[in-house]
CSV table of C-alpha atoms in Angstrom, one decimal:
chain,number,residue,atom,x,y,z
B,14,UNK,CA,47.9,278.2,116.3
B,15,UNK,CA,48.5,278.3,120.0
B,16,UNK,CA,50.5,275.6,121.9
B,17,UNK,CA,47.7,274.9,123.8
B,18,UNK,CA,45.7,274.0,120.8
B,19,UNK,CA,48.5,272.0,119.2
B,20,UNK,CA,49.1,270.3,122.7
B,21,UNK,CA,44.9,269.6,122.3
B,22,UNK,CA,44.8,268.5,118.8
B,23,UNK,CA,48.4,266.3,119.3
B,24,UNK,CA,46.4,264.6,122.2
B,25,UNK,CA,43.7,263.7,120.2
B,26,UNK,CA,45.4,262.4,117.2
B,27,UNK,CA,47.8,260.3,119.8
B,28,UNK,CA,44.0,259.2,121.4
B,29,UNK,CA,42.8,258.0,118.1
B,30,UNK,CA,46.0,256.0,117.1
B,31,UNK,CA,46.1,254.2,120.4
B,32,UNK,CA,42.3,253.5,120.0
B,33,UNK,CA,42.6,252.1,116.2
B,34,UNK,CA,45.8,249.9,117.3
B,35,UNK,CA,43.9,248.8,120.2
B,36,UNK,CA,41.0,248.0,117.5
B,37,UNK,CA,43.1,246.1,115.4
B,38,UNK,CA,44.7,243.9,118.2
B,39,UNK,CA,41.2,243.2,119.2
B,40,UNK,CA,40.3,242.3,115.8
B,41,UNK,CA,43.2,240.2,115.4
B,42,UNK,CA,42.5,238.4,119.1
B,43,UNK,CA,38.8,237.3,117.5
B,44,UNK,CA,40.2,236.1,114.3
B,45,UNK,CA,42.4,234.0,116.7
B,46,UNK,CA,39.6,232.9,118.8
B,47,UNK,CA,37.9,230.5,116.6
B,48,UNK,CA,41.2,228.6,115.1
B,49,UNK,CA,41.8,227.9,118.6
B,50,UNK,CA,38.1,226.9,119.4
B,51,UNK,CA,37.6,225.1,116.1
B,52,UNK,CA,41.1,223.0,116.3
B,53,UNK,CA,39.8,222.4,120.3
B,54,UNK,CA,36.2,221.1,119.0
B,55,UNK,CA,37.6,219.0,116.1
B,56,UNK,CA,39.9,217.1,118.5
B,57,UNK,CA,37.5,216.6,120.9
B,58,UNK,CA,35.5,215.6,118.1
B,59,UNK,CA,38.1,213.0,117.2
B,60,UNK,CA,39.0,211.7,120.8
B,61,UNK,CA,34.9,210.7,121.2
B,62,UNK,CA,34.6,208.5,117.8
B,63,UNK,CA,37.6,207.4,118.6
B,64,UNK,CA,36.2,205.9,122.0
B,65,UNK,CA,33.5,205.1,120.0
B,66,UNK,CA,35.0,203.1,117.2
B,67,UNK,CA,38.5,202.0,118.1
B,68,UNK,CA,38.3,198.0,117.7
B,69,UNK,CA,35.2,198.0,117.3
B,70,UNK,CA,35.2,198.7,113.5
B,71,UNK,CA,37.8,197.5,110.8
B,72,UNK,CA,37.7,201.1,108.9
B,73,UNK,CA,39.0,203.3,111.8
B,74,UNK,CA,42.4,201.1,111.7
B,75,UNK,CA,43.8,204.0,110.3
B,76,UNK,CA,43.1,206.5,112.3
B,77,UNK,CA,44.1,203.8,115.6
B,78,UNK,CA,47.7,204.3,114.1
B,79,UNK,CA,47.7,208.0,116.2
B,80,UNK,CA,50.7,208.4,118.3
B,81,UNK,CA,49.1,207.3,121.4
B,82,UNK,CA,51.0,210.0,123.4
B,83,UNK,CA,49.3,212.7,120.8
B,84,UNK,CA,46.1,211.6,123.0
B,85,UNK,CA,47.2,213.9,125.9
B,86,UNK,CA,50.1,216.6,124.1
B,87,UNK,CA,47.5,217.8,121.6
B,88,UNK,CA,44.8,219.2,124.0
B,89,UNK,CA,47.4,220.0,126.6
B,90,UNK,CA,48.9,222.5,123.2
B,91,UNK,CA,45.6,223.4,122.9
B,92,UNK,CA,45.0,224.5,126.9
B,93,UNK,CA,48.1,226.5,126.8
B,94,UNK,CA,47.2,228.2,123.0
B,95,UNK,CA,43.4,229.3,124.8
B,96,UNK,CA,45.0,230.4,128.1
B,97,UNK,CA,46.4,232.9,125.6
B,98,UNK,CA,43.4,234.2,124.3
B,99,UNK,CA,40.9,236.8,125.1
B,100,UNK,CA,38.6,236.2,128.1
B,101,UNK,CA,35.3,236.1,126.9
B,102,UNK,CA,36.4,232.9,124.2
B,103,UNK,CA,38.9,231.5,126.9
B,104,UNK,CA,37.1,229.8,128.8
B,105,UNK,CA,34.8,227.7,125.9
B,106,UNK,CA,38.3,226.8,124.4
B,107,UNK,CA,39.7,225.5,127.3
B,108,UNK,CA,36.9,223.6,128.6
B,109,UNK,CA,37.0,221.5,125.2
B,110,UNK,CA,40.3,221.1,125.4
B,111,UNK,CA,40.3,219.4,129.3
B,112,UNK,CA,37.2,217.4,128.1
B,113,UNK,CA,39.4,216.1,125.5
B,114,UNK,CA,42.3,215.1,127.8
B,115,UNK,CA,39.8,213.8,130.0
B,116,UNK,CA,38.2,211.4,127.7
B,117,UNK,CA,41.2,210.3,125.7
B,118,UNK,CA,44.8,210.9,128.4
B,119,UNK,CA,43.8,207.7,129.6
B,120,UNK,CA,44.8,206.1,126.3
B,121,UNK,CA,47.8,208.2,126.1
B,122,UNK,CA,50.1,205.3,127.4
B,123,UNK,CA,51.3,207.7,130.3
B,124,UNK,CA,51.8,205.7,133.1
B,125,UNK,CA,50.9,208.2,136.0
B,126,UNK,CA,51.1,205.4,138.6
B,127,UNK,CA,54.7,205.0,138.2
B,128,UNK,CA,54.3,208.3,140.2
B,129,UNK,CA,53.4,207.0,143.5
B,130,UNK,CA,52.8,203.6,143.0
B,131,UNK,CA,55.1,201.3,144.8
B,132,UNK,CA,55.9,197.2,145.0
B,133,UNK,CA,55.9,195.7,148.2
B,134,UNK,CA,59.6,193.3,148.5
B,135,UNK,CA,59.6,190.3,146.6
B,136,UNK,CA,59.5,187.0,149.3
B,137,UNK,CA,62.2,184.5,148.9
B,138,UNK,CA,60.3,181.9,146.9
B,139,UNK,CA,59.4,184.8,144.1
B,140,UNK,CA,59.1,183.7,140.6
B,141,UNK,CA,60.9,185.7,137.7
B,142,UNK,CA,59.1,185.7,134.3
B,143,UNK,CA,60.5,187.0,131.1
B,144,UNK,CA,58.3,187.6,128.2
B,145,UNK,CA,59.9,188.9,124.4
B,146,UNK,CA,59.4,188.9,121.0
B,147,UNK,CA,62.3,187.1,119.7
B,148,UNK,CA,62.3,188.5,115.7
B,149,UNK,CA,62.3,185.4,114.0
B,150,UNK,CA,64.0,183.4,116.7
B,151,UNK,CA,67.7,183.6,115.3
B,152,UNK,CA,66.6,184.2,111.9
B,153,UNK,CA,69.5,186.7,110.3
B,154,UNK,CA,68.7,190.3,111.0
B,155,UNK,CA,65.6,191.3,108.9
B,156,UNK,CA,66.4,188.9,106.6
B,157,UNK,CA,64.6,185.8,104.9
B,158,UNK,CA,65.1,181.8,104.7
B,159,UNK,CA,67.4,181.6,103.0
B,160,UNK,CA,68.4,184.7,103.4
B,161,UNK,CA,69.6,187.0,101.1
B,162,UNK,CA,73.4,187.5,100.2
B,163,UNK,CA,74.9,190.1,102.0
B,164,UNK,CA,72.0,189.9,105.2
B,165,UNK,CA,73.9,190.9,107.9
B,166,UNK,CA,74.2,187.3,110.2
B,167,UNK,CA,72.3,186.7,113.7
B,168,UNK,CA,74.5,186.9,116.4
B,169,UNK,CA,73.2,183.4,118.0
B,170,UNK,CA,75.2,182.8,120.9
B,171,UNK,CA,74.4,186.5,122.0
B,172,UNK,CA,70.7,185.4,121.3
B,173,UNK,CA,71.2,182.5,123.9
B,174,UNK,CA,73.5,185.2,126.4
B,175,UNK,CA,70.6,187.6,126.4
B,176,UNK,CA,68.2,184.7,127.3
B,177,UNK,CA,70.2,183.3,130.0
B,178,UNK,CA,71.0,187.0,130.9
B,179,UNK,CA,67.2,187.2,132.5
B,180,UNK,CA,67.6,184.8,134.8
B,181,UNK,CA,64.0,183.8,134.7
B,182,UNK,CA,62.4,180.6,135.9
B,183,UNK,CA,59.4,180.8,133.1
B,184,UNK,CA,60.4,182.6,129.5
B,185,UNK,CA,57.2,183.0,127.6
B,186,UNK,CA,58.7,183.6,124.3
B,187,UNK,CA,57.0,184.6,120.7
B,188,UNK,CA,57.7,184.4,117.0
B,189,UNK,CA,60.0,181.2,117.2
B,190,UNK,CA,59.3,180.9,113.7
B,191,UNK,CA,61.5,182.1,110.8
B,192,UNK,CA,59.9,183.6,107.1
B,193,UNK,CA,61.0,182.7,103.5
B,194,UNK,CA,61.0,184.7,100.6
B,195,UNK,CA,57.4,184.9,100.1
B,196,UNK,CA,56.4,185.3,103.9
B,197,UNK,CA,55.7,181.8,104.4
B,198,UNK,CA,56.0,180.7,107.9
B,199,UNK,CA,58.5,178.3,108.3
B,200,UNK,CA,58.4,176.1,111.6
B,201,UNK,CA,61.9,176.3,113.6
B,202,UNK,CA,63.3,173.1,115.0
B,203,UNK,CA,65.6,174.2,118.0
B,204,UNK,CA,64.2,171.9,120.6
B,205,UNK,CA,67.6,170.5,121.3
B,206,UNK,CA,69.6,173.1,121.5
B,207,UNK,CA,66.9,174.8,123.9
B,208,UNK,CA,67.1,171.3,126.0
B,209,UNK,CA,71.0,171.8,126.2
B,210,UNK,CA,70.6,176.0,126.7
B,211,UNK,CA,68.2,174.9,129.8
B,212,UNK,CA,69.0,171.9,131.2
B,213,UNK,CA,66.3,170.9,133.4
B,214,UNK,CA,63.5,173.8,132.2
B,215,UNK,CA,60.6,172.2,130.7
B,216,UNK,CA,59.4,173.4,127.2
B,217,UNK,CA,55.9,173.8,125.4
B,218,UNK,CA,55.5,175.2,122.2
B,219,UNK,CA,52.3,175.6,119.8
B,220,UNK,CA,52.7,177.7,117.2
B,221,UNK,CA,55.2,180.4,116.8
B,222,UNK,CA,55.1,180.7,120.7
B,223,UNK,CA,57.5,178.6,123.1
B,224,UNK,CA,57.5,178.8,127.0
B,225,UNK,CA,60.4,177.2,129.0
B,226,UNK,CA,59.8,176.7,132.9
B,227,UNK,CA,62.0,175.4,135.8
B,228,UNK,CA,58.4,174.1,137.2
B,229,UNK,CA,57.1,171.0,136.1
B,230,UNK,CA,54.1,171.6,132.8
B,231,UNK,CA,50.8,170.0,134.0
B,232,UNK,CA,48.7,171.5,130.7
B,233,UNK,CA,49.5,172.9,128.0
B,234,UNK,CA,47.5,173.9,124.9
B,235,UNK,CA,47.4,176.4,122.4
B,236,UNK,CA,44.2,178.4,121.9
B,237,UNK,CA,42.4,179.0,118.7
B,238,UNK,CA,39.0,180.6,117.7
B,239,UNK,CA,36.0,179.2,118.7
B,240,UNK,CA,33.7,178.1,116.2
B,241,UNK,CA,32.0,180.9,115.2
B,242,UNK,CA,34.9,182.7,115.0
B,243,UNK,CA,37.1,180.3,112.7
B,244,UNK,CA,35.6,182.3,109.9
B,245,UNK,CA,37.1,185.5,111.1
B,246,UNK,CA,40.7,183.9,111.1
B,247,UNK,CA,42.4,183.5,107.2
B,248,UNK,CA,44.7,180.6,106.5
B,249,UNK,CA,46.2,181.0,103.3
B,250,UNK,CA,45.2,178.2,100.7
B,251,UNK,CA,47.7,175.7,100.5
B,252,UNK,CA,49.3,176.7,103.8
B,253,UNK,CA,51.3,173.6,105.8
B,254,UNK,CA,51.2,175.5,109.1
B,255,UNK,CA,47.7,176.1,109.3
B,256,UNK,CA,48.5,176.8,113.5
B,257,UNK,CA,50.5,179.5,112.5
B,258,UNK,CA,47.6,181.5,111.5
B,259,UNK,CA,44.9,180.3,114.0
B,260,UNK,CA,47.0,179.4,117.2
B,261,UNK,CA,48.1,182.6,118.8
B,262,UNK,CA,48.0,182.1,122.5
B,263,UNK,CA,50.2,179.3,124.1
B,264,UNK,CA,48.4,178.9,128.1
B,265,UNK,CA,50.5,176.4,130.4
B,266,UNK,CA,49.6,175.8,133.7
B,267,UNK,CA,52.9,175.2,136.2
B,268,UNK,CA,52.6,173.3,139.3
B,269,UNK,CA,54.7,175.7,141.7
B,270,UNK,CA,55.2,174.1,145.2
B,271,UNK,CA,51.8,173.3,146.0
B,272,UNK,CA,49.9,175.6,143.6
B,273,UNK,CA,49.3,175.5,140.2
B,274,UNK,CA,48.9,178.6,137.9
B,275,UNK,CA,48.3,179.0,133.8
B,276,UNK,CA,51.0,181.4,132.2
B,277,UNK,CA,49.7,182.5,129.0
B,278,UNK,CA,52.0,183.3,126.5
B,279,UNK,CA,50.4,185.5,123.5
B,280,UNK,CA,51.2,186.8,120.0
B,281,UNK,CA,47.6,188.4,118.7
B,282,UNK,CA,47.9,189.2,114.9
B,283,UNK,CA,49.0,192.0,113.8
B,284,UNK,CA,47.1,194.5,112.5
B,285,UNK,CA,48.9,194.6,109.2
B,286,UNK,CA,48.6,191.8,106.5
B,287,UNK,CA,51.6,189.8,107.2
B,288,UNK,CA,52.1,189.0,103.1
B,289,UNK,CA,52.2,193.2,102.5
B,290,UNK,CA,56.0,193.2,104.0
B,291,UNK,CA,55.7,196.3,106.0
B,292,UNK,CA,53.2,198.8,106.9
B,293,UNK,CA,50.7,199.0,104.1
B,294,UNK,CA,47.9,201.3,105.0
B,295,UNK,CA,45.9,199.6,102.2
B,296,UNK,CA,46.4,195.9,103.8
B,297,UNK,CA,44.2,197.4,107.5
B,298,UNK,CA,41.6,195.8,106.4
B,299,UNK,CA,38.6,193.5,107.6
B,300,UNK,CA,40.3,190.7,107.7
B,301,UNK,CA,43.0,191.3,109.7
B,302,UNK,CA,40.9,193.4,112.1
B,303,UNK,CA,38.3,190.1,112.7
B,304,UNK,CA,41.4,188.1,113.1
B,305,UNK,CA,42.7,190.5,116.0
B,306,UNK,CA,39.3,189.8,117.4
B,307,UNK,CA,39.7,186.1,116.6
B,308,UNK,CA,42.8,185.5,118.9
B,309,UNK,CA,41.2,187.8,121.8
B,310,UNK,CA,38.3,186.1,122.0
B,311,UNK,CA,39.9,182.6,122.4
B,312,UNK,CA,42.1,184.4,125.0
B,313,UNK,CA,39.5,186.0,126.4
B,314,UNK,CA,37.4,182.8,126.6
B,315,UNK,CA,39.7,180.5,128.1
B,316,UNK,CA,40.7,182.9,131.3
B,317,UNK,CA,37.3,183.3,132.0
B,318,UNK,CA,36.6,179.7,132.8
B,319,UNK,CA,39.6,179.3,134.2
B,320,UNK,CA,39.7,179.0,137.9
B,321,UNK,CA,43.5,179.2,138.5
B,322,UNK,CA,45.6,182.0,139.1
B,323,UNK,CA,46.9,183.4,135.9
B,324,UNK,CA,49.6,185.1,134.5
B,325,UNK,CA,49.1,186.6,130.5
B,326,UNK,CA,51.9,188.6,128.8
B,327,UNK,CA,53.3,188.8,125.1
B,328,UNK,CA,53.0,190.9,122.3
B,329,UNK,CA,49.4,191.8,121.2
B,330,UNK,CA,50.4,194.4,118.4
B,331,UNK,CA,48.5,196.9,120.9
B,332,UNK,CA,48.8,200.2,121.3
B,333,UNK,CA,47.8,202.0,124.7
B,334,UNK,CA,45.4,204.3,121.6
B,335,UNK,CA,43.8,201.1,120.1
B,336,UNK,CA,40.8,199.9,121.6
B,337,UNK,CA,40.7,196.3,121.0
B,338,UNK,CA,42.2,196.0,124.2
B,339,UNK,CA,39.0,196.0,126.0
B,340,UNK,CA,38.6,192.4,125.0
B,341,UNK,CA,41.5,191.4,127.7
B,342,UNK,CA,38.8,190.2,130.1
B,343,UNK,CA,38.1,192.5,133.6
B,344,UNK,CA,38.9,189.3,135.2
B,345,UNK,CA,43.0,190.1,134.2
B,346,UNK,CA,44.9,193.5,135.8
B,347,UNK,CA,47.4,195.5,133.7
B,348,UNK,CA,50.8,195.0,135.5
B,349,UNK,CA,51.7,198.6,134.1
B,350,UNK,CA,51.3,200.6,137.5
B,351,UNK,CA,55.0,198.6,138.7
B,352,UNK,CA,56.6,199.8,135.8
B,353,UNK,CA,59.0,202.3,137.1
B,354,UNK,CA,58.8,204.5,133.3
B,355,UNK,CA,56.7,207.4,132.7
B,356,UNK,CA,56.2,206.5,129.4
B,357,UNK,CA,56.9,203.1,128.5
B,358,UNK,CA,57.1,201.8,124.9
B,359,UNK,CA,58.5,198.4,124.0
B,360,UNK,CA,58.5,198.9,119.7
B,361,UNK,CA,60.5,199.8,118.3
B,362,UNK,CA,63.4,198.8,120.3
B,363,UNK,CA,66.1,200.8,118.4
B,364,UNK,CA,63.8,204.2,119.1
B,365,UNK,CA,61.2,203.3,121.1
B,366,UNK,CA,57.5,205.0,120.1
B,367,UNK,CA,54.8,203.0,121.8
B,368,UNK,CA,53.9,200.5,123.6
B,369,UNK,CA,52.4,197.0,122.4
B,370,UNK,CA,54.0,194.3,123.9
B,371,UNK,CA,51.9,194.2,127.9
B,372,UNK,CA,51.4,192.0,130.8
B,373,UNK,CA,48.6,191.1,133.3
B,374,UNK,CA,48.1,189.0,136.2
B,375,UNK,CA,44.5,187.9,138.0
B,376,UNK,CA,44.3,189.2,141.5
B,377,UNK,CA,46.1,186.0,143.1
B,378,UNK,CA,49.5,187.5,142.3
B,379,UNK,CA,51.5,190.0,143.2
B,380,UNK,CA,54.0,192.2,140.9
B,381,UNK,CA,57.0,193.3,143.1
B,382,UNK,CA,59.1,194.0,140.2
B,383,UNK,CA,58.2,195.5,136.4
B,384,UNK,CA,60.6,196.5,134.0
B,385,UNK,CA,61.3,196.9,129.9
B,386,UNK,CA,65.2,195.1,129.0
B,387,UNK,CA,66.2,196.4,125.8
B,388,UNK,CA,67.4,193.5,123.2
B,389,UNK,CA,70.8,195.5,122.3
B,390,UNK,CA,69.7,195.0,118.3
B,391,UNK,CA,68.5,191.1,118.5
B,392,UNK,CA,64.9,192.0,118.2
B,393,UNK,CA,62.9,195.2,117.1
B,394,UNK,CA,61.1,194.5,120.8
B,395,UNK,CA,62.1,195.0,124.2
B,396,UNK,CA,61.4,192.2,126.7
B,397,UNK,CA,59.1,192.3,130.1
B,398,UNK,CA,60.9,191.2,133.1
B,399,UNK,CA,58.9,190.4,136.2
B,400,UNK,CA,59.2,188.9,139.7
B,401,UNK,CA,55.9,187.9,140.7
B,402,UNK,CA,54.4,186.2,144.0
B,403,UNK,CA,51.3,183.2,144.4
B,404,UNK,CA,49.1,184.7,147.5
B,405,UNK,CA,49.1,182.6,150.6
């Protein structure tokens, strides 16, 4: 054979190799394609019902438990994985995956408006409100009444540092209550010692919520269900604290120099059965969901025919992914653009994951300042800290 002719045939066999790689990279590009596509379209799929369902219906509790920063990491995974792809099949996978981001990122619990957003200087006659979850008041750590021998003791006096720590002339405070052994409410009775921690604050409690102020308390009621929502609200049979179950919203109105304003103070059930003693996936049911409603609604009800300026914070048991928050009426702005964090998340304190304690204000006030105090272990919540202004 002549070296021409080998040089011939050696080009063509070197031609067909390259040509059957190529054929198998192609092959293996379009049976890439369509994983990407499908997972793209199945999320997308997920983010609309989502929208759709989320506190609306008690059977998608489950699926309401999503990380709520999954909302904008999965189809921003997804982007990247179809930028990789082939051309043709690019740009349907993409385009899924932005209308997924689109529709649920604002659920994500970014806060994007800690970006540019920026609070104008506090005036001198400011008012600094700080809202927590307690944990049981000074209930031992994780522990029962009585507790348990070998519970590990609540650091009181630290509680009472950390509260004086915030310097705050209104505390809106939740869960001063403490839980026996077969999570039954107990009521605490720490009025006195509260009178001697705040000399000259004035307190209203109702329920498991307690609000201290250095202004003077013109109103103050607890909110319950209206009437045809009682039904949605369960009181266990027998129960001696039937407010415990039904009272979830403490609203006080302070007269503050010559204007008065209602600070509500708000612990809205939580999702999971109380009684289950953790996170039961079996206990997200009806009940508890129609209760979550329950509180809003009375919330919801009361600000809307109330003319004053108002002030609303707590812990709602809320994530930024659940949509139950839609029943915080449009009358109420999320204070959440002052917050100097990216990402803030209150729960769990020790590692924080989401978000569910918030705050709001009607259009009468001003945030200047926003941020999350960690509790240093005396509650499985951080607290709000805010200095807020009454408009002219």
């Amino acid at each position: 054979m002549t070296a021409p002719l080998r040089a011939l045939l050696g080009q063509a066999h070197t031609t067909d190799a390259t040509r059957a790689r190529d054929s198998r990279r192609a092959l293996g590009t379009r049976r890439r394609i369509p994983l990407v596509l499908c997972a793209a379209t199945a999320w997308l799929v997920f983010v609309l019902l989502h929208r759709a369902l989320s506190g609306r219906v008690w059977w998608w509790q489950v699926p309401e438990l999503v990380p709520p920063l999954a909302l904008a990491a999965v189809p921003v995974v997804l982007l990247a994985a179809a930028l990789a792809m082939a051309r043709r099949a690019r740009r349907a996978a993409a385009a899924v995956a932005l209308v997924s981001l689109t529709l649920g990122g604002g659920a994500s619990g970014l806060n994007l408006a800690s970006l540019w957003h920026r609070a104008a200087p506090a005036p001198p006659d400011s008012i600094k409100v700080f809202s927590w979850n307690t944990w049981y008041w000074d209930q031992p750590v994780g522990g029962t009444m009585p507790p348990p021998t070998g519970t590990p003791a609540r650091d009181v006096a630290a509680f009472y540092r950390y509260l004086h720590a915030q310097d705050a002339d209104v505390l809106l405070l939740q869960e001063y209550v403490y839980f026996g052994a077969d999570s039954r409410p107990i009521r605490v009775h720490d009025l006195d010692r509260l009178r001697r921690e705040f000399p000259g604050f004035h307190i209203a409690t109702a329920s498991e919520m307690v609000t201290l102020s250095r202004f003077p308390i013109v109103l103050e009621r607890g909110l319950g269900p209206r009437p045809e929502d009682s039904r949605d609200t369960p009181v266990p049979p027998g129960s001696d604290w039937p407010g415990f179950y039904t009272v979830k919203t403490l609203r006080t109105d302070l007269r503050i120099g010559n204007r008065t304003a209602s600070f509500y103070n708000s612990h809205i059930s939580s999702p999971v059965d109380p009684s289950a003693g953790g996170l039961d996936l079996l206990s997200l049911g009806r009940t508890q969901h129609e209760a979550r409603q329950a509180d809003l609604r009375a919330l919801a009800a009361d600000i809307q025919a109330n003319p004053l300026p108002a002030f609303l914070a707590g812990d709602f048991n809320v994530s930024p992914a659940m949509g139950i928050l839609r029943l915080v009426p449009g009358r109420m702005a999320d204070a959440t653009p002052a917050l100097r964090s990216l990402y803030p998340a209150t729960w769990d304190d020790r590692w924080p994951w989401w978000r569910i304690d918030w705050a709001y204000t009607t259009q009468e006030i001003t945030v200047h300042e926003y941020r999350l105090v960690r509790s240093n272990g005396l509650s499985d919540h951080s607290g709000q800290r805010l200095v807020l202004s009454l408009s002219r």
